[in-house]
Structure formats: C-alpha cells, structure tokens
Amino acid sequence: MTTPVRIGLAGYGFGGRFFHAPLLACAHDCEFLGVITTSPERRAQVARDLDRPTYASLEELARAGAEAVAISTPAATHVALAQEALKLGLAVVCDKPFALDAASARETAELADRLGLTLTVYQNRRWDSDFLTLRRLVDQGRLGTLTRLESRFERFDPEPGPPAAGGGTLLDFGSHLVDQALVLSGPVERVYAETRHRDGAGGLDEDVFVALTHRSGVRSHLWGSWRQGAPGPRFRATGTSGTFLVDGMDGQEALLTAGASPASEGERWGVEPEDCWGHVLRGAYAEPVPSARGAWDLFYPAFAAAVRGTGPVPVDPWGAVETATVLDAARAAARSGGTVSLS
C-alpha cells in the first residue's frame, strides 16, 4: 500500500464545491487537506461543508505539506495557477477548459514535462454513464463501423445564460464535447463551426455548433446551448449496422448537487435506472442497452496512482492540448464562415 496523496483544492465555486470536494473527500487514495480561497463567504461554506482548513495561496498550501492541487477556478486563471503550482513542485489537476487557447495549454504541458511532474485535466465526462456505454458498444462492434456522432449539451436557461467563469459555451461545454469526440473517433483534420453571441460579437457565445471531420472518416456534430427550448438527444451515434440513441444527462451531477456522494451512495453510485437506458435502433427494431455505471469516482484514485508512479494519468494533458487546438480552429471557423484544416 502507498500513502495517500496529500492534495488541496483551489477554488470553491460551483465546480469546486460540487464536482471536486465531494470526490476528493471520499477518495481513499487522497488526503484532502483543504481549500484555497480568500472569499470570507466561501471560507464559511468550507467550514460548514467540509470542516477543513482554508489557505490564502498555493504557496501556503504547499507549506502545509501538499503534494498536489486540484484547480477549479474561473477559466481565465487556469494557466497561471497551474504553472505556479508546478513551479512550487505540486502535481496538478486542472479543471476544463484547460486553457483559453492551445498555445497556453501547450506551454503548461511542456512545463510539466520539463519538471517531471504529474499534470492532468478534469475531463470527468469521459466517465459519464452514457459515454461509457457508447464506447462499449463501439468497441464490441454492435453499431458496425461508426460513421457519425451527434452529441449535445443543451439547456434552456437564457437568463443569466453562460457564466463568465466558464469562458463561454464553446470553451465550457465544447471542452467536453470535443474531448469525447476525440476519445471516440481520433484526431481531427477539418473543423467547421457556428456561434451565436449573447451581446453581439463581443459577448459570450451562448449557442454553438461544431462539425468535425476525423481522419478516421467519422463526422462529429456537436451542439452546446443555453438557449435551446427543445434539447435534442444526448447522443445519437450512427454506424453501418445500427444507431445508439440516448436522451437526458448522466445522473452524477444531479446527485452531487443534491448533496450525495460515492461515499453515501455506495454501490448505487452512477447506476442509471432502466427508464434512462439508451437503445440500439435498426429501423423499427429498438433494443434497450443497460447503461454502464457512471464512474466520476474513479478519477482521483487514478490521479493518485499517477502521482505515485503506479499508473497513467486519467487524462493525458497532451490530449487536452489537442482539444484546445480544435476549439481554436472552431473559433476561427466561426469568424470566417469557412472550414479550418488541421495538420
């Protein structure tokens, strides 16, 4: 047995409070030291929620004996904080979007490589029940050869719309949508995109469509929206011998925001009820497909193993650089109205 990795959390907004803290607190491979925040309100929340100390800076966290930090702060601060943490000798989990552009993402990944430190990106949606189910179907050949992926993060919440902390819909939702498409179908050679901005060209994008042509020949059509009154299916993945269709979102986010955790739910964690299962369709024939267990709880144990040198990082930071490169191309394509080719 190895000793748990001593880790702190930077930021206690929505993501830090609900997507990171509960999973850190119940990861047996991690010793959750506390939270970096200077907000009096959030320090009081940490005391109520976690009964753990707060720290004023990464340097103070490092002095308290931390080996690692999870960064869940506004998107524009990710690169500076990740690089500061690495220079302090800390292993890093960085929330998505990893960076606002591919050049900054690449610079951070290169810094981690030079320093020989563990760096990963919190792409938790790789462990969504529906995505794990789709990957299993593709690996088993039950759809034949995959030809098109349709994937959506759509909601109707026009007021207030996308939070500024996420950097807009393309960066926020798009980081997950593009990452999943790359995991499923491999590198991209062409990108087309359309965006709608909230307050004209200078406002946050609130509705986006991205079309990817993968080198494998698969086409990925990705939608992200805060103004969609009739959300489409979460996934429609079409192959040469069938289509997988699933509605609704994976239930782990709802569990965490309701105060549940893998510790409280035990073996029920991530298990989707039968009425939420997807189907493989072939014309009039529809076959229900039992959902794989959603497994956000596996991320931090995998990160701890990587820090201890006993396993790979859960998400390769260079994969996150690739995602950032595609998002840069999507932004350029939306501006030009054309298609951007990637080498």
Coordinates of C-alpha atoms in Angstrom, one line a residue:
M1 CA 0.0 0.0 0.0
T2 CA 1.1 3.5 -0.7
T3 CA 0.5 6.6 1.4
P4 CA -2.4 8.8 0.2
V5 CA -1.5 11.8 -1.9
R6 CA -1.8 15.0 0.1
I7 CA -4.0 17.3 -2.1
G8 CA -5.7 20.6 -1.8
L9 CA -8.4 22.3 -3.8
A10 CA -8.1 25.8 -5.3
G11 CA -11.5 27.4 -5.7
Y12 CA -14.8 26.8 -4.0
G13 CA -17.3 28.0 -6.6
F14 CA -19.9 25.6 -8.1
G15 CA -17.3 23.3 -9.7
G16 CA -15.0 23.2 -6.6
R17 CA -17.9 22.7 -4.2
F18 CA -19.9 20.1 -6.0
F19 CA -17.6 18.4 -8.6
H20 CA -14.3 18.2 -6.8
A21 CA -14.6 18.5 -3.0
P22 CA -17.1 15.5 -2.5
L23 CA -14.9 13.2 -4.7
L24 CA -11.7 14.3 -3.0
A25 CA -13.2 13.7 0.4
C26 CA -14.1 10.1 -0.3
A27 CA -11.1 9.1 -2.4
H28 CA -9.2 6.8 -0.1
D29 CA -6.0 7.3 -2.1
C30 CA -6.1 11.1 -1.4
E31 CA -5.7 13.0 1.9
F32 CA -7.9 16.1 1.2
L33 CA -6.1 18.9 3.1
G34 CA -8.4 21.9 2.5
V35 CA -9.3 24.7 0.1
I36 CA -7.6 27.7 -1.2
T37 CA -10.0 30.7 -1.2
T38 CA -9.8 34.2 0.1
S39 CA -13.5 34.9 0.0
P40 CA -15.0 35.1 3.5
E41 CA -18.3 33.7 2.3
R42 CA -16.6 30.7 0.7
R43 CA -14.4 30.2 3.7
A44 CA -17.5 29.9 5.8
Q45 CA -19.0 27.4 3.3
V46 CA -15.9 25.3 3.5
A47 CA -16.1 25.3 7.3
R48 CA -19.8 24.2 7.1
D49 CA -19.5 21.7 4.3
L50 CA -16.1 20.1 4.9
D51 CA -14.7 21.0 8.4
R52 CA -11.3 21.5 6.7
P53 CA -8.9 24.5 6.8
T54 CA -8.6 27.1 4.1
Y55 CA -5.5 28.6 2.7
A56 CA -4.8 32.0 1.2
S57 CA -2.4 30.9 -1.6
L58 CA -0.8 28.0 -3.4
E59 CA 2.4 28.7 -1.6
E60 CA 0.6 28.4 1.8
L61 CA -0.9 25.1 0.7
A62 CA 2.5 23.8 -0.3
R63 CA 3.9 24.9 3.1
A64 CA 1.1 22.8 4.7
G65 CA 2.6 19.7 3.2
A66 CA 0.5 19.4 0.0
E67 CA 1.9 17.3 -2.9
A68 CA -0.8 18.2 -5.3
V69 CA -3.6 20.6 -6.1
A70 CA -6.9 20.5 -8.0
I71 CA -7.6 23.8 -9.7
S72 CA -11.3 24.7 -10.0
T73 CA -11.3 28.5 -10.5
P74 CA -12.5 30.7 -13.4
A75 CA -11.2 29.6 -16.8
A76 CA -9.1 32.7 -17.3
T77 CA -7.0 31.8 -14.2
H78 CA -6.2 28.2 -15.1
V79 CA -2.9 28.6 -16.9
A80 CA -1.4 31.0 -14.4
L81 CA -2.4 28.9 -11.4
A82 CA -1.4 25.6 -13.0
Q83 CA 2.0 26.9 -13.9
E84 CA 2.5 28.5 -10.4
A85 CA 1.6 25.2 -8.8
L86 CA 4.0 23.2 -11.0
K87 CA 6.8 25.6 -10.2
L88 CA 6.1 25.0 -6.5
G89 CA 6.6 21.3 -7.1
L90 CA 2.9 20.3 -6.9
A91 CA 1.2 17.8 -9.1
V92 CA -1.8 19.4 -10.8
V93 CA -5.4 18.5 -11.7
C94 CA -6.7 21.4 -13.8
D95 CA -10.4 21.8 -14.5
K96 CA -11.6 22.3 -18.0
P97 CA -11.2 24.3 -20.1
F98 CA -7.5 23.6 -19.6
A99 CA -6.6 26.9 -21.2
L100 CA -8.2 29.7 -23.2
D101 CA -6.1 28.7 -26.2
A102 CA -3.9 25.9 -27.5
A103 CA -0.6 27.9 -27.1
S104 CA -1.1 28.3 -23.4
A105 CA -2.2 24.7 -23.0
R106 CA 1.0 23.5 -24.8
E107 CA 3.2 25.8 -22.7
T108 CA 1.7 24.3 -19.5
A109 CA 2.1 20.7 -20.7
E110 CA 5.7 21.4 -21.7
L111 CA 6.4 22.9 -18.2
A112 CA 5.1 19.8 -16.5
D113 CA 7.2 17.6 -18.8
R114 CA 10.4 19.6 -18.0
L115 CA 9.8 19.5 -14.3
G116 CA 8.8 15.8 -14.3
L117 CA 5.5 16.5 -12.5
T118 CA 2.1 14.9 -12.9
L119 CA -0.4 17.1 -14.8
T120 CA -3.9 16.1 -15.8
V121 CA -7.2 17.7 -16.8
Y122 CA -10.5 17.1 -15.2
Q123 CA -12.5 15.7 -18.1
N124 CA -14.9 14.0 -15.9
R125 CA -17.4 13.5 -18.7
R126 CA -15.3 10.6 -20.0
W127 CA -16.7 8.7 -17.1
D128 CA -20.4 9.6 -17.8
S129 CA -22.6 6.5 -17.9
D130 CA -23.9 7.3 -21.4
F131 CA -20.4 7.8 -22.9
L132 CA -19.0 4.7 -21.3
T133 CA -22.0 2.8 -22.7
L134 CA -21.4 4.2 -26.2
R135 CA -17.7 3.3 -26.1
R136 CA -18.5 -0.2 -25.1
L137 CA -21.0 -0.6 -28.0
V138 CA -18.4 0.8 -30.5
D139 CA -15.6 -1.5 -29.1
Q140 CA -17.9 -4.5 -29.3
G141 CA -18.8 -3.7 -32.9
R142 CA -22.5 -3.6 -32.2
L143 CA -23.0 -0.5 -34.3
G144 CA -20.8 -1.7 -37.1
T145 CA -18.3 0.9 -38.2
L146 CA -19.1 4.3 -36.7
T147 CA -19.9 6.9 -39.3
R148 CA -21.4 9.9 -37.4
L149 CA -21.6 11.1 -33.8
E150 CA -24.2 13.6 -32.7
S151 CA -23.5 14.9 -29.2
R152 CA -25.3 17.7 -27.2
F153 CA -25.1 19.7 -24.1
E154 CA -28.3 21.8 -24.5
R155 CA -30.4 23.5 -21.9
F156 CA -32.9 26.4 -21.8
D157 CA -31.5 28.9 -19.3
P158 CA -31.2 32.1 -21.3
E159 CA -31.2 34.3 -18.1
P160 CA -28.4 34.7 -17.0
G161 CA -27.0 32.4 -19.7
P162 CA -23.5 31.0 -19.7
P163 CA -21.5 32.1 -16.7
A164 CA -18.5 34.2 -17.4
A165 CA -16.3 32.0 -15.3
G166 CA -16.5 29.2 -17.9
G167 CA -15.4 31.4 -20.8
G168 CA -18.4 30.9 -22.9
T169 CA -20.2 27.9 -24.3
L170 CA -17.6 26.9 -26.9
L171 CA -14.9 26.7 -24.2
D172 CA -17.1 25.4 -21.4
F173 CA -19.5 22.8 -23.0
G174 CA -17.2 22.5 -26.0
S175 CA -14.3 21.2 -23.9
H176 CA -16.3 18.2 -23.0
L177 CA -18.0 17.7 -26.4
V178 CA -14.7 17.9 -28.3
D179 CA -12.8 15.7 -25.8
Q180 CA -15.4 13.0 -26.1
A181 CA -15.3 13.1 -29.9
L182 CA -11.5 12.8 -29.9
V183 CA -11.6 9.9 -27.5
L184 CA -14.2 8.1 -29.6
S185 CA -13.0 8.8 -33.1
G186 CA -9.4 10.1 -33.0
P187 CA -7.7 13.1 -34.5
V188 CA -9.5 15.8 -36.5
E189 CA -8.5 17.1 -39.9
R190 CA -11.2 19.7 -40.6
V191 CA -13.4 21.9 -38.4
Y192 CA -16.5 24.0 -39.2
A193 CA -18.4 26.0 -36.5
E194 CA -21.2 28.4 -36.0
T195 CA -21.6 30.6 -32.8
R196 CA -24.3 32.9 -31.5
H197 CA -23.1 35.6 -29.1
R198 CA -25.2 37.0 -26.3
D199 CA -24.4 40.7 -26.8
G200 CA -23.1 40.8 -30.3
A201 CA -19.6 39.9 -31.3
G202 CA -18.1 40.9 -28.0
G203 CA -20.3 39.0 -25.7
L204 CA -20.1 35.4 -24.5
D205 CA -21.2 32.8 -27.0
E206 CA -24.4 31.1 -25.8
D207 CA -25.2 28.8 -28.7
V208 CA -22.6 26.8 -30.7
F209 CA -22.5 24.1 -33.4
V210 CA -19.2 22.4 -34.3
A211 CA -18.7 19.9 -37.1
L212 CA -15.6 17.8 -37.1
T213 CA -14.2 15.6 -39.8
H214 CA -11.9 13.0 -38.2
R215 CA -9.0 11.3 -40.0
S216 CA -10.8 8.1 -39.4
G217 CA -13.7 9.3 -41.7
V218 CA -16.1 9.7 -38.8
R219 CA -18.1 13.0 -38.7
S220 CA -18.9 14.5 -35.3
H221 CA -21.7 17.1 -35.0
L222 CA -21.6 18.8 -31.6
W223 CA -24.1 21.3 -30.1
G224 CA -23.8 23.4 -27.0
S225 CA -26.5 25.8 -25.9
W226 CA -28.0 27.8 -23.1
R227 CA -31.0 28.9 -25.2
Q228 CA -32.4 25.6 -26.6
G229 CA -36.0 25.2 -25.6
A230 CA -36.2 21.7 -27.1
P231 CA -33.0 19.9 -26.3
G232 CA -32.1 17.0 -28.7
P233 CA -30.9 13.6 -27.6
R234 CA -27.7 13.5 -25.6
F235 CA -26.1 11.1 -28.1
R236 CA -27.1 9.7 -31.5
A237 CA -24.2 7.6 -32.8
T238 CA -24.8 6.0 -36.2
G239 CA -22.8 3.1 -37.5
T240 CA -23.1 0.9 -40.6
S241 CA -25.4 -1.6 -38.8
G242 CA -27.2 0.4 -36.2
T243 CA -27.7 3.6 -34.2
F244 CA -27.3 4.2 -30.5
L245 CA -29.8 6.8 -29.1
V246 CA -29.9 8.1 -25.5
D247 CA -31.8 11.1 -24.0
G248 CA -31.1 13.0 -20.9
M249 CA -27.9 13.6 -18.9
D250 CA -25.8 11.3 -16.8
G251 CA -27.1 11.5 -13.2
Q252 CA -23.9 12.0 -11.3
E253 CA -24.1 15.8 -11.5
A254 CA -27.6 15.8 -10.1
L255 CA -26.5 13.5 -7.2
L256 CA -23.6 15.7 -6.3
T257 CA -25.6 19.0 -6.4
A258 CA -28.2 17.3 -4.2
G259 CA -25.6 16.5 -1.6
A260 CA -25.0 12.9 -2.3
S261 CA -21.6 11.4 -2.9
P262 CA -20.0 8.0 -3.8
A263 CA -19.5 7.5 0.0
S264 CA -23.1 8.0 0.8
E265 CA -24.5 6.1 -2.2
G266 CA -22.1 3.1 -2.1
E267 CA -22.7 0.5 -4.9
R268 CA -25.7 2.6 -6.2
W269 CA -23.4 5.4 -7.3
G270 CA -23.6 6.1 -11.0
V271 CA -26.2 3.4 -11.7
E272 CA -28.8 4.6 -14.1
P273 CA -32.4 3.5 -13.8
E274 CA -33.8 1.4 -16.6
D275 CA -36.0 4.2 -17.9
C276 CA -32.9 6.2 -18.6
W277 CA -31.2 3.5 -20.7
G278 CA -30.4 4.1 -24.3
H279 CA -31.4 1.9 -27.2
V280 CA -29.7 0.5 -30.3
L281 CA -32.1 1.1 -33.2
R282 CA -32.3 -0.6 -36.6
G283 CA -35.4 0.8 -38.2
A284 CA -38.5 -0.3 -36.3
Y285 CA -36.4 -2.6 -34.1
A286 CA -35.2 -1.0 -30.8
E287 CA -33.0 -2.9 -28.3
P288 CA -32.6 -1.4 -24.8
V289 CA -29.0 -1.3 -23.7
P290 CA -28.2 -1.5 -20.0
S291 CA -26.2 1.6 -19.0
A292 CA -22.6 1.3 -17.8
R293 CA -22.1 2.6 -14.3
G294 CA -21.1 6.3 -14.2
A295 CA -17.7 6.5 -12.6
W296 CA -16.6 10.0 -11.8
D297 CA -15.4 8.4 -8.5
L298 CA -12.5 6.7 -10.4
F299 CA -10.8 10.0 -11.4
Y300 CA -9.0 10.9 -8.2
P301 CA -7.8 7.4 -7.4
A302 CA -6.3 7.2 -10.9
F303 CA -4.7 10.6 -10.4
A304 CA -3.2 9.4 -7.1
A305 CA -1.8 6.3 -8.8
A306 CA -0.2 8.5 -11.4
V307 CA 1.4 10.7 -8.8
R308 CA 2.8 7.6 -7.0
G309 CA 4.1 6.2 -10.3
T310 CA 1.8 3.2 -10.3
G311 CA -0.5 4.1 -13.2
P312 CA -1.0 6.5 -16.1
V313 CA -2.7 9.9 -15.7
P314 CA -6.5 9.7 -16.1
V315 CA -6.4 12.3 -18.8
D316 CA -3.2 12.9 -20.8
P317 CA -2.5 16.7 -20.8
W318 CA -1.4 16.5 -24.4
G319 CA -4.9 15.2 -25.2
A320 CA -6.2 18.4 -23.6
V321 CA -3.8 20.4 -25.9
E322 CA -5.4 18.6 -28.9
T323 CA -8.8 19.6 -27.6
A324 CA -7.7 23.2 -27.2
T325 CA -6.3 23.1 -30.8
V326 CA -9.7 22.0 -32.1
L327 CA -11.5 24.7 -30.1
D328 CA -9.1 27.4 -31.5
A329 CA -10.0 26.1 -35.0
A330 CA -13.7 26.2 -34.3
R331 CA -13.4 29.8 -33.1
A332 CA -11.5 30.7 -36.3
A333 CA -14.0 28.9 -38.5
A334 CA -17.0 30.6 -36.9
R335 CA -15.3 34.0 -37.5
S336 CA -14.5 33.3 -41.2
G337 CA -17.7 31.3 -42.0
G338 CA -15.5 28.7 -43.6
T339 CA -13.7 25.4 -42.7
V340 CA -10.3 25.2 -40.9
S341 CA -7.9 22.4 -41.7
L342 CA -5.6 20.9 -39.1
S343 CA -2.3 19.4 -39.9

